[in-house]
mmCIF file of C-alpha atoms and ligand atoms in Angstrom:
data_model
loop_
_atom_site.group_PDB
_atom_site.id
_atom_site.type_symbol
_atom_site.label_atom_id
_atom_site.label_comp_id
_atom_site.label_asym_id
_atom_site.label_seq_id
_atom_site.Cartn_x
_atom_site.Cartn_y
_atom_site.Cartn_z
ATOM 1 C CA MET C 1 -29.049 -2.419 -10.138
ATOM 2 C CA ASN C 2 -25.561 -1.750 -11.468
ATOM 3 C CA ARG C 3 -22.706 -3.648 -9.953
ATOM 4 C CA ILE C 4 -18.964 -3.281 -10.500
ATOM 5 C CA PHE C 5 -16.452 -6.076 -10.132
ATOM 6 C CA SER C 6 -12.729 -5.585 -10.533
ATOM 7 C CA GLY C 7 -9.544 -7.052 -9.149
ATOM 8 C CA MET C 8 -5.781 -6.897 -8.971
ATOM 9 C CA GLN C 9 -3.272 -9.684 -8.636
ATOM 10 C CA PRO C 10 -1.164 -9.844 -5.470
ATOM 11 C CA THR C 11 2.125 -10.077 -7.327
ATOM 12 C CA GLY C 12 5.016 -7.648 -7.056
ATOM 13 C CA ASN C 13 4.698 -4.069 -5.894
ATOM 14 C CA LEU C 14 1.811 -1.746 -6.654
ATOM 15 C CA HIS C 15 2.920 1.439 -8.369
ATOM 16 C CA LEU C 16 1.803 4.845 -9.572
ATOM 17 C CA GLY C 17 0.329 3.306 -12.735
ATOM 18 C CA ASN C 18 -1.985 1.109 -10.668
ATOM 19 C CA TYR C 19 -3.041 4.139 -8.649
ATOM 20 C CA LEU C 20 -3.638 6.654 -11.468
ATOM 21 C CA GLY C 21 -4.869 4.073 -13.975
ATOM 22 C CA ALA C 22 -7.175 2.060 -11.722
ATOM 23 C CA LEU C 23 -7.412 2.579 -7.954
ATOM 24 C CA ARG C 24 -8.156 6.280 -8.074
ATOM 25 C CA ASN C 25 -11.047 5.621 -10.446
ATOM 26 C CA TRP C 26 -12.366 2.724 -8.406
ATOM 27 C CA VAL C 27 -12.680 5.065 -5.433
ATOM 28 C CA LYS C 28 -15.031 7.314 -7.418
ATOM 29 C CA LEU C 29 -17.152 4.373 -8.577
ATOM 30 C CA GLN C 30 -18.163 3.591 -4.985
ATOM 31 C CA HIS C 31 -20.667 6.422 -5.099
ATOM 32 C CA GLU C 32 -22.459 5.365 -8.271
ATOM 33 C CA PHE C 33 -22.341 1.571 -8.112
ATOM 34 C CA GLU C 34 -22.421 -1.358 -5.815
ATOM 35 C CA THR C 35 -18.707 -2.200 -5.863
ATOM 36 C CA ILE C 36 -16.724 -5.384 -5.371
ATOM 37 C CA PHE C 37 -12.926 -5.163 -5.377
ATOM 38 C CA CYS C 38 -11.165 -8.477 -5.167
ATOM 39 C CA ILE C 39 -7.551 -9.472 -4.644
ATOM 40 C CA VAL C 40 -7.233 -12.256 -7.164
ATOM 41 C CA ASP C 41 -4.838 -14.711 -5.539
ATOM 42 C CA LEU C 42 -6.179 -17.672 -7.538
ATOM 43 C CA HIS C 43 -5.091 -15.812 -10.658
ATOM 44 C CA ALA C 44 -1.690 -15.065 -9.108
ATOM 45 C CA ILE C 45 -0.725 -18.748 -8.904
ATOM 46 C CA THR C 46 -1.150 -19.214 -12.659
ATOM 47 C CA LEU C 47 2.557 -18.312 -12.526
ATOM 48 C CA PRO C 48 4.857 -19.651 -9.758
ATOM 49 C CA GLN C 49 4.644 -17.651 -6.490
ATOM 50 C CA ASP C 50 6.578 -17.855 -3.259
ATOM 51 C CA PRO C 51 4.001 -18.631 -0.515
ATOM 52 C CA ALA C 52 5.233 -16.063 2.040
ATOM 53 C CA GLU C 53 5.535 -13.408 -0.651
ATOM 54 C CA LEU C 54 2.012 -14.190 -1.899
ATOM 55 C CA ARG C 55 0.613 -13.657 1.603
ATOM 56 C CA ARG C 56 2.578 -10.416 1.996
ATOM 57 C CA ALA C 57 1.460 -9.099 -1.389
ATOM 58 C CA THR C 58 -2.181 -10.012 -0.667
ATOM 59 C CA ARG C 59 -2.131 -7.846 2.457
ATOM 60 C CA GLU C 60 -0.268 -5.111 0.615
ATOM 61 C CA VAL C 61 -2.869 -4.917 -2.160
ATOM 62 C CA ALA C 62 -5.665 -4.838 0.432
ATOM 63 C CA ALA C 63 -3.805 -2.032 2.250
ATOM 64 C CA ALA C 64 -3.385 -0.127 -1.021
ATOM 65 C CA TYR C 65 -7.105 -0.413 -1.800
ATOM 66 C CA ILE C 66 -8.009 1.002 1.598
ATOM 67 C CA ALA C 67 -5.251 3.633 1.695
ATOM 68 C CA ALA C 68 -6.314 4.849 -1.757
ATOM 69 C CA GLY C 69 -9.817 5.451 -0.424
ATOM 70 C CA ILE C 70 -11.789 2.289 -1.025
ATOM 71 C CA ASP C 71 -14.086 2.154 1.953
ATOM 72 C CA PRO C 72 -14.731 -1.333 3.340
ATOM 73 C CA ALA C 73 -18.119 -0.082 4.559
ATOM 74 C CA LYS C 74 -19.123 0.770 0.983
ATOM 75 C CA SER C 75 -17.212 -1.782 -1.086
ATOM 76 C CA LEU C 76 -16.673 -5.487 -0.751
ATOM 77 C CA ILE C 77 -12.952 -6.220 -0.310
ATOM 78 C CA PHE C 78 -11.723 -9.809 -0.055
ATOM 79 C CA ASN C 79 -9.242 -12.240 -1.514
ATOM 80 C CA GLN C 80 -10.581 -14.579 -4.152
ATOM 81 C CA SER C 81 -9.393 -17.890 -2.672
ATOM 82 C CA THR C 82 -11.557 -17.391 0.441
ATOM 83 C CA VAL C 83 -14.800 -17.569 -1.546
ATOM 84 C CA HIS C 84 -15.356 -21.000 -3.062
ATOM 85 C CA MET C 85 -17.754 -19.836 -5.769
ATOM 86 C CA HIS C 86 -14.867 -18.557 -7.912
ATOM 87 C CA ALA C 87 -13.138 -21.889 -8.471
ATOM 88 C CA GLU C 88 -16.366 -23.890 -8.698
ATOM 89 C CA LEU C 89 -18.099 -21.604 -11.171
ATOM 90 C CA ALA C 90 -14.894 -21.413 -13.213
ATOM 91 C CA TRP C 91 -15.072 -25.177 -13.679
ATOM 92 C CA ILE C 92 -18.668 -25.018 -14.877
ATOM 93 C CA LEU C 93 -18.070 -22.037 -17.169
ATOM 94 C CA GLY C 94 -14.974 -23.745 -18.566
ATOM 95 C CA CYS C 95 -17.334 -26.304 -20.049
ATOM 96 C CA PHE C 96 -18.888 -23.475 -22.081
ATOM 97 C CA ALA C 97 -15.613 -22.126 -23.437
ATOM 98 C CA PRO C 98 -14.484 -23.766 -26.676
ATOM 99 C CA LEU C 99 -10.727 -24.127 -27.169
ATOM 100 C CA GLY C 100 -11.050 -21.952 -30.255
ATOM 101 C CA TRP C 101 -11.991 -18.995 -28.072
ATOM 102 C CA LEU C 102 -9.220 -19.606 -25.552
ATOM 103 C CA ASN C 103 -6.628 -20.028 -28.271
ATOM 104 C CA ARG C 104 -7.236 -16.457 -29.376
ATOM 105 C CA MET C 105 -6.248 -14.944 -25.999
ATOM 106 C CA THR C 106 -3.184 -12.807 -26.638
ATOM 107 C CA GLN C 107 -2.198 -12.560 -22.967
ATOM 108 C CA PHE C 108 -1.829 -16.340 -22.735
ATOM 109 C CA LYS C 109 0.426 -16.315 -25.777
ATOM 110 C CA GLU C 110 2.559 -13.554 -24.232
ATOM 111 C CA LYS C 111 2.805 -15.158 -20.804
ATOM 112 C CA ALA C 112 3.364 -18.685 -22.100
ATOM 113 C CA GLY C 113 6.031 -17.436 -24.492
ATOM 114 C CA LYS C 114 7.740 -19.899 -26.778
ATOM 115 C CA ASP C 115 7.605 -22.778 -24.317
ATOM 116 C CA ARG C 116 3.882 -23.511 -24.730
ATOM 117 C CA GLU C 117 4.244 -27.166 -23.666
ATOM 118 C CA ASN C 118 5.267 -26.087 -20.166
ATOM 119 C CA ALA C 119 2.523 -23.504 -19.650
ATOM 120 C CA SER C 120 -0.006 -24.703 -17.077
ATOM 121 C CA LEU C 121 -3.677 -25.490 -17.548
ATOM 122 C CA GLY C 122 -4.292 -22.754 -14.943
ATOM 123 C CA LEU C 123 -2.613 -20.104 -17.089
ATOM 124 C CA TYR C 124 -4.675 -21.254 -20.062
ATOM 125 C CA ALA C 125 -7.908 -21.194 -18.046
ATOM 126 C CA TYR C 126 -7.093 -17.786 -16.498
ATOM 127 C CA PRO C 127 -9.740 -15.913 -18.542
ATOM 128 C CA VAL C 128 -12.410 -18.470 -17.587
ATOM 129 C CA LEU C 129 -11.682 -17.840 -13.892
ATOM 130 C CA MET C 130 -11.961 -14.129 -14.601
ATOM 131 C CA ALA C 131 -15.360 -14.768 -16.229
ATOM 132 C CA ALA C 132 -16.437 -16.595 -13.048
ATOM 133 C CA ASP C 133 -15.309 -13.630 -10.906
ATOM 134 C CA ILE C 134 -17.509 -11.297 -12.897
ATOM 135 C CA LEU C 135 -20.520 -13.493 -13.697
ATOM 136 C CA GLY C 136 -20.605 -15.036 -10.216
ATOM 137 C CA TYR C 137 -21.849 -11.693 -8.895
ATOM 138 C CA LYS C 138 -23.829 -10.819 -12.029
ATOM 139 C CA ALA C 139 -21.635 -7.733 -12.314
ATOM 140 C CA THR C 140 -22.909 -5.312 -14.960
ATOM 141 C CA HIS C 141 -19.774 -3.178 -15.340
ATOM 142 C CA VAL C 142 -16.075 -4.001 -15.193
ATOM 143 C CA PRO C 143 -13.384 -1.308 -15.105
ATOM 144 C CA VAL C 144 -10.500 -2.803 -17.036
ATOM 145 C CA GLY C 145 -7.484 -1.533 -18.877
ATOM 146 C CA GLU C 146 -6.724 -2.110 -22.532
ATOM 147 C CA ASP C 147 -4.863 -5.351 -21.754
ATOM 148 C CA GLN C 148 -7.916 -6.985 -20.162
ATOM 149 C CA LYS C 149 -10.534 -6.044 -22.762
ATOM 150 C CA GLN C 150 -10.187 -9.318 -24.619
ATOM 151 C CA HIS C 151 -10.778 -11.253 -21.403
ATOM 152 C CA LEU C 152 -13.913 -9.247 -20.675
ATOM 153 C CA GLU C 153 -15.106 -9.929 -24.213
ATOM 154 C CA LEU C 154 -14.612 -13.647 -23.534
ATOM 155 C CA ALA C 155 -16.633 -13.359 -20.301
ATOM 156 C CA ARG C 156 -19.470 -11.890 -22.369
ATOM 157 C CA ASP C 157 -19.205 -14.719 -24.889
ATOM 158 C CA ILE C 158 -19.263 -17.358 -22.143
ATOM 159 C CA ALA C 159 -22.285 -15.690 -20.527
ATOM 160 C CA GLY C 160 -24.018 -15.720 -23.915
ATOM 161 C CA ALA C 161 -23.187 -19.379 -24.494
ATOM 162 C CA PHE C 162 -24.611 -20.328 -21.075
ATOM 163 C CA ASN C 163 -27.741 -18.254 -21.615
ATOM 164 C CA ARG C 164 -28.334 -19.802 -25.035
ATOM 165 C CA ARG C 165 -27.782 -23.367 -23.891
ATOM 166 C CA TYR C 166 -30.448 -23.071 -21.192
ATOM 167 C CA GLU C 167 -32.635 -20.636 -23.135
ATOM 168 C CA MET C 168 -32.749 -17.989 -20.422
ATOM 169 C CA GLU C 169 -31.292 -14.546 -19.804
ATOM 170 C CA TYR C 170 -29.447 -15.797 -16.758
ATOM 171 C CA PHE C 171 -26.189 -13.855 -16.800
ATOM 172 C CA PRO C 172 -26.244 -10.163 -17.726
ATOM 173 C CA LEU C 173 -23.517 -9.379 -20.281
ATOM 174 C CA PRO C 174 -20.904 -7.290 -18.427
ATOM 175 C CA GLU C 175 -19.907 -3.978 -19.992
ATOM 176 C CA PRO C 176 -16.451 -2.439 -19.860
ATOM 177 C CA GLN C 177 -16.341 0.649 -17.664
ATOM 178 C CA ILE C 178 -14.201 3.168 -19.513
ATOM 179 C CA PHE C 179 -12.684 6.224 -17.900
ATOM 180 C CA GLY C 180 -12.378 9.332 -19.966
ATOM 181 C CA ALA C 181 -9.503 10.512 -17.816
ATOM 182 C CA ALA C 182 -7.742 7.218 -17.084
ATOM 183 C CA THR C 183 -4.022 7.765 -17.261
ATOM 184 C CA ARG C 184 -1.731 5.317 -18.931
ATOM 185 C CA VAL C 185 1.428 5.714 -16.918
ATOM 186 C CA MET C 186 4.597 4.680 -18.734
ATOM 187 C CA SER C 187 8.005 3.573 -17.448
ATOM 188 C CA LEU C 188 10.279 6.327 -16.120
ATOM 189 C CA ARG C 189 13.154 4.721 -18.039
ATOM 190 C CA ASP C 190 11.355 4.288 -21.384
ATOM 191 C CA GLY C 191 8.302 6.363 -22.302
ATOM 192 C CA THR C 192 7.112 3.788 -24.831
ATOM 193 C CA LYS C 193 6.715 0.961 -22.269
ATOM 194 C CA LYS C 194 3.980 0.695 -19.636
ATOM 195 C CA MET C 195 5.025 1.207 -16.008
ATOM 196 C CA SER C 196 5.039 -2.369 -14.779
ATOM 197 C CA LYS C 197 5.500 -4.271 -11.533
ATOM 198 C CA SER C 198 7.478 -6.881 -13.426
ATOM 199 C CA ASP C 199 10.042 -4.445 -14.895
ATOM 200 C CA ALA C 200 13.522 -5.510 -13.735
ATOM 201 C CA SER C 201 14.493 -1.913 -12.957
ATOM 202 C CA ASP C 202 12.938 -0.466 -9.805
ATOM 203 C CA MET C 203 13.874 2.985 -11.158
ATOM 204 C CA SER C 204 11.266 2.491 -13.890
ATOM 205 C CA ARG C 205 8.357 2.845 -11.474
ATOM 206 C CA ILE C 206 7.183 4.728 -8.399
ATOM 207 C CA ASN C 207 6.000 2.115 -5.928
ATOM 208 C CA LEU C 208 3.137 2.897 -3.589
ATOM 209 C CA THR C 209 5.557 1.973 -0.789
ATOM 210 C CA ASP C 210 8.268 4.463 -1.854
ATOM 211 C CA ASP C 211 9.000 7.286 0.577
ATOM 212 C CA ALA C 212 9.414 10.925 -0.430
ATOM 213 C CA ASP C 213 13.175 10.583 -0.994
ATOM 214 C CA ALA C 214 12.770 7.584 -3.257
ATOM 215 C CA ILE C 215 10.055 9.359 -5.251
ATOM 216 C CA ALA C 216 12.241 12.457 -5.648
ATOM 217 C CA ASN C 217 15.238 10.376 -6.699
ATOM 218 C CA LYS C 218 13.303 8.373 -9.280
ATOM 219 C CA ILE C 219 11.720 11.439 -10.848
ATOM 220 C CA LYS C 220 15.062 13.262 -10.873
ATOM 221 C CA LYS C 221 16.658 10.341 -12.730
ATOM 222 C CA ALA C 222 13.686 9.770 -15.051
ATOM 223 C CA LYS C 223 14.601 9.719 -18.726
ATOM 224 C CA THR C 224 13.967 12.957 -20.654
ATOM 225 C CA ASP C 225 15.069 14.538 -23.909
ATOM 226 C CA PRO C 226 17.253 17.625 -24.460
ATOM 227 C CA HIS C 227 14.444 20.070 -25.356
ATOM 228 C CA PRO C 228 12.393 22.347 -23.133
ATOM 229 C CA LEU C 229 8.738 21.401 -22.606
ATOM 230 C CA PRO C 230 6.455 22.144 -25.556
ATOM 231 C CA ASP C 231 3.668 24.719 -25.668
ATOM 232 C CA SER C 232 1.122 22.507 -27.426
ATOM 233 C CA GLU C 233 -0.015 18.893 -27.682
ATOM 234 C CA ASP C 234 1.503 18.700 -31.178
ATOM 235 C CA GLY C 235 4.884 19.457 -29.644
ATOM 236 C CA LEU C 236 4.752 16.089 -27.842
ATOM 237 C CA ALA C 237 4.968 14.088 -31.058
ATOM 238 C CA GLY C 238 8.011 11.804 -30.900
ATOM 239 C CA ARG C 239 8.684 12.799 -27.258
ATOM 240 C CA PRO C 240 7.252 9.866 -25.245
ATOM 241 C CA GLU C 241 9.079 10.798 -22.019
ATOM 242 C CA ALA C 242 7.849 14.405 -22.061
ATOM 243 C CA ASP C 243 4.373 13.087 -22.846
ATOM 244 C CA ASN C 244 4.498 10.635 -19.949
ATOM 245 C CA LEU C 245 5.819 13.066 -17.328
ATOM 246 C CA LEU C 246 3.296 15.729 -18.349
ATOM 247 C CA GLY C 247 0.537 13.101 -18.235
ATOM 248 C CA ILE C 248 1.560 12.145 -14.707
ATOM 249 C CA TYR C 249 1.705 15.817 -13.728
ATOM 250 C CA ALA C 250 -1.796 16.401 -15.140
ATOM 251 C CA ALA C 251 -3.253 13.347 -13.401
ATOM 252 C CA LEU C 252 -1.654 14.172 -10.045
ATOM 253 C CA SER C 253 -2.934 17.756 -10.296
ATOM 254 C CA ASP C 254 -6.392 16.701 -11.489
ATOM 255 C CA MET C 255 -6.054 18.890 -14.558
ATOM 256 C CA THR C 256 -6.364 18.269 -18.275
ATOM 257 C CA MET C 257 -3.295 17.562 -20.383
ATOM 258 C CA HIS C 258 -4.036 20.808 -22.204
ATOM 259 C CA ASN C 259 -3.755 22.810 -18.985
ATOM 260 C CA ALA C 260 -0.693 20.892 -17.820
ATOM 261 C CA ILE C 261 1.076 21.772 -21.074
ATOM 262 C CA ALA C 262 0.034 25.414 -20.831
ATOM 263 C CA GLU C 263 1.299 25.635 -17.256
ATOM 264 C CA ASN C 264 4.708 24.175 -18.066
ATOM 265 C CA ALA C 265 5.326 25.473 -21.600
ATOM 266 C CA GLY C 266 8.975 26.343 -22.250
ATOM 267 C CA LYS C 267 10.246 25.044 -18.888
ATOM 268 C CA GLN C 268 13.454 23.031 -18.599
ATOM 269 C CA PHE C 269 12.976 19.475 -17.383
ATOM 270 C CA SER C 270 15.009 20.193 -14.234
ATOM 271 C CA ALA C 271 12.565 22.860 -13.049
ATOM 272 C CA PHE C 272 9.515 20.906 -14.170
ATOM 273 C CA LYS C 273 10.721 17.804 -12.343
ATOM 274 C CA ARG C 274 10.962 19.745 -9.070
ATOM 275 C CA ASP C 275 7.265 20.657 -9.360
ATOM 276 C CA LEU C 276 6.417 17.111 -10.354
ATOM 277 C CA VAL C 277 8.166 15.747 -7.254
ATOM 278 C CA ASP C 278 6.169 18.142 -5.045
ATOM 279 C CA ARG C 279 2.887 17.005 -6.563
ATOM 280 C CA ALA C 280 3.756 13.320 -6.490
ATOM 281 C CA VAL C 281 4.767 13.510 -2.838
ATOM 282 C CA ALA C 282 1.688 15.556 -1.909
ATOM 283 C CA VAL C 283 -0.644 12.970 -3.457
ATOM 284 C CA LEU C 284 1.222 9.817 -2.502
ATOM 285 C CA ALA C 285 2.556 10.570 0.995
ATOM 286 C CA PRO C 286 -0.800 10.180 2.785
ATOM 287 C CA ILE C 287 -1.457 6.937 0.889
ATOM 288 C CA THR C 288 1.993 5.553 1.628
ATOM 289 C CA GLN C 289 1.642 6.539 5.269
ATOM 290 C CA ARG C 290 -1.726 4.788 5.639
ATOM 291 C CA MET C 291 -0.408 1.710 3.843
ATOM 292 C CA ARG C 292 2.499 1.521 6.274
ATOM 293 C CA GLU C 293 0.153 1.727 9.253
ATOM 294 C CA LEU C 294 -2.080 -0.973 7.824
ATOM 295 C CA THR C 295 0.704 -3.385 6.924
ATOM 296 C CA SER C 296 2.641 -2.933 10.174
ATOM 297 C CA ASP C 297 -0.136 -4.694 12.080
ATOM 298 C CA PRO C 298 -2.114 -7.032 9.823
ATOM 299 C CA THR C 299 -4.953 -7.558 12.353
ATOM 300 C CA GLU C 300 -7.086 -4.804 10.843
ATOM 301 C CA ILE C 301 -6.489 -5.881 7.229
ATOM 302 C CA ASP C 302 -7.128 -9.527 8.030
ATOM 303 C CA GLY C 303 -10.376 -8.597 9.775
ATOM 304 C CA ILE C 304 -11.538 -6.544 6.798
ATOM 305 C CA LEU C 305 -10.704 -9.385 4.403
ATOM 306 C CA ALA C 306 -12.453 -11.972 6.589
ATOM 307 C CA ARG C 307 -15.624 -9.885 6.844
ATOM 308 C CA GLY C 308 -15.483 -9.182 3.098
ATOM 309 C CA ALA C 309 -15.153 -12.892 2.352
ATOM 310 C CA GLU C 310 -18.159 -13.678 4.518
ATOM 311 C CA LYS C 311 -20.306 -11.142 2.673
ATOM 312 C CA ALA C 312 -19.014 -12.196 -0.751
ATOM 313 C CA ASP C 313 -19.787 -15.806 0.105
ATOM 314 C CA ALA C 314 -23.313 -14.940 1.228
ATOM 315 C CA MET C 315 -23.779 -12.994 -1.995
ATOM 316 C CA SER C 316 -22.440 -15.630 -4.389
ATOM 317 C CA ALA C 317 -23.503 -18.937 -2.782
ATOM 318 C CA PRO C 318 -27.164 -18.653 -3.888
ATOM 319 C CA LEU C 319 -26.089 -17.934 -7.471
ATOM 320 C CA LEU C 320 -23.757 -20.917 -7.498
ATOM 321 C CA ALA C 321 -26.546 -23.142 -6.134
ATOM 322 C CA GLU C 322 -28.878 -21.887 -8.839
ATOM 323 C CA VAL C 323 -26.332 -22.496 -11.593
ATOM 324 C CA LYS C 324 -25.823 -26.040 -10.317
ATOM 325 C CA ARG C 325 -29.579 -26.615 -10.411
ATOM 326 C CA ILE C 326 -29.823 -25.175 -13.948
ATOM 327 C CA VAL C 327 -26.982 -27.418 -15.133
ATOM 328 C CA GLY C 328 -28.741 -30.450 -13.641
ATOM 329 C CA PHE C 329 -26.548 -31.405 -10.696
ATOM 330 C CA LEU C 330 -28.493 -33.507 -8.213
ATOM 331 C CA ARG C 331 -28.427 -32.204 -4.635
ATOM 332 C CA PRO C 332 -29.798 -35.082 -2.601
HETATM 333 N N1 LIG H 1 -6.909 -10.191 -14.957
HETATM 334 C C1 LIG H 1 -6.961 -8.946 -14.244
HETATM 335 C C2 LIG H 1 -5.598 -8.256 -14.309
HETATM 336 O O1 LIG H 1 -4.576 -8.906 -14.261
HETATM 337 C C3 LIG H 1 -7.352 -9.135 -12.812
HETATM 338 C C4 LIG H 1 -8.731 -9.701 -12.690
HETATM 339 C C5 LIG H 1 -9.077 -10.955 -12.285
HETATM 340 C C6 LIG H 1 -9.934 -9.010 -12.966
HETATM 341 N N2 LIG H 1 -10.438 -11.084 -12.291
HETATM 342 C C7 LIG H 1 -10.977 -9.926 -12.704
HETATM 343 C C8 LIG H 1 -10.216 -7.712 -13.427
HETATM 344 C C9 LIG H 1 -12.303 -9.573 -12.909
HETATM 345 C C10 LIG H 1 -11.542 -7.380 -13.620
HETATM 346 C C11 LIG H 1 -12.572 -8.292 -13.372
HETATM 347 O O2 LIG H 1 -5.554 -7.057 -14.374
#
C-alpha cells in the first residue's frame, strides 16, 4: 500500500505559490494514494506565534485544503497537535538523530540566523518532528518542495538508524514525490525570489484570500521588463519576471510552458497581463469563495478537523505502542 503524508504550517497567508506548487498536486494524489494532509501547528511554534492568529491560520489552511479540492472523505485532514503520536514519536526518534546530522540542516541555519544561542531546541528539532509525522504513519511517499528535501533525507536516515538498531525493517524509507509539472512561483516584485508568505510586501504575492480586484491590481503592478514577450524558451534567459508570469499563465491554463510562450509570443506585457488576470480570477475565484464560506462559520471546519484527528489517532496509536514495545518501555 502506498501512503502519502504532507503538511503545511499555519503561519501567514496561503498564496498562489502554495496552490500551484503544492495543493493542486495534492488534490490529484488522492486518486492514486491513501493521503494524509496535516496542518503542522507543532512546527509553527518553533518560531513565536500569536495564539489567536495561530488558531485563525489553522482554520484558514484547513479551509484552503478543502476549497482547493482535498476531499475529507478521501483524505485525512487534521491539525498535528491533536494527535499525540507526533510529539511522542519525535522524542523517541530524536534519540536516533546524532547532532552531526542535525547540524547539517540548512533551514535551521537560515532560520536561526546569526543569533544561534537564542534559537530554540524546538527549531533545532524541527526535522525530527517532521520525521515523526512521516514515519508515524509509515508513509511511503512525501510530496515536498526543494527546500524540504534535506529534511526528508534526514527522515530516511533516522528510519534507517532505527531499523538497524533493532535489526528489523520496521519503518519503510519514505520517497520524495516529485511532480513533473510543479510550478515554482516567484515573487511578483522580484522574479528571482520565491513567492513567500513571509515577504514584507503583500504586493509580492497573490493570497488565496484576495478578491478579483486585488488579484487584478497585483498582476497589473507586477514587475516586468521593457521588452515584448519572447517567441521561444531561449528568449527568457535573463528575464526572470517574464519567465515567472509566463509560468503562472501556463500553470493556470494547464498548458506547457512551450505552448504558453507560443500563445503569447510578441505580446506587450500590458495585453498579456489582462489575459493573465482573467485566468487567475477564473481559477482562484471559486476557491476564494469556498474558503470564505468555510471560514465565516468555523463549525464545519472544526468538525472536519475533529473527525480527522480521531481517525489519525486510531491509525497512529498502534504504531506508537509497537515502537514503545520495540524500544523496551514497560507497560505495566
Ligand atoms: N516542513 C514542511 C514545510 O514547512 C511542513 C511539514 C511538516 C511537512 N511535516 C511534514 C511536509 C511532513 C511533508 C511531510 O513545508
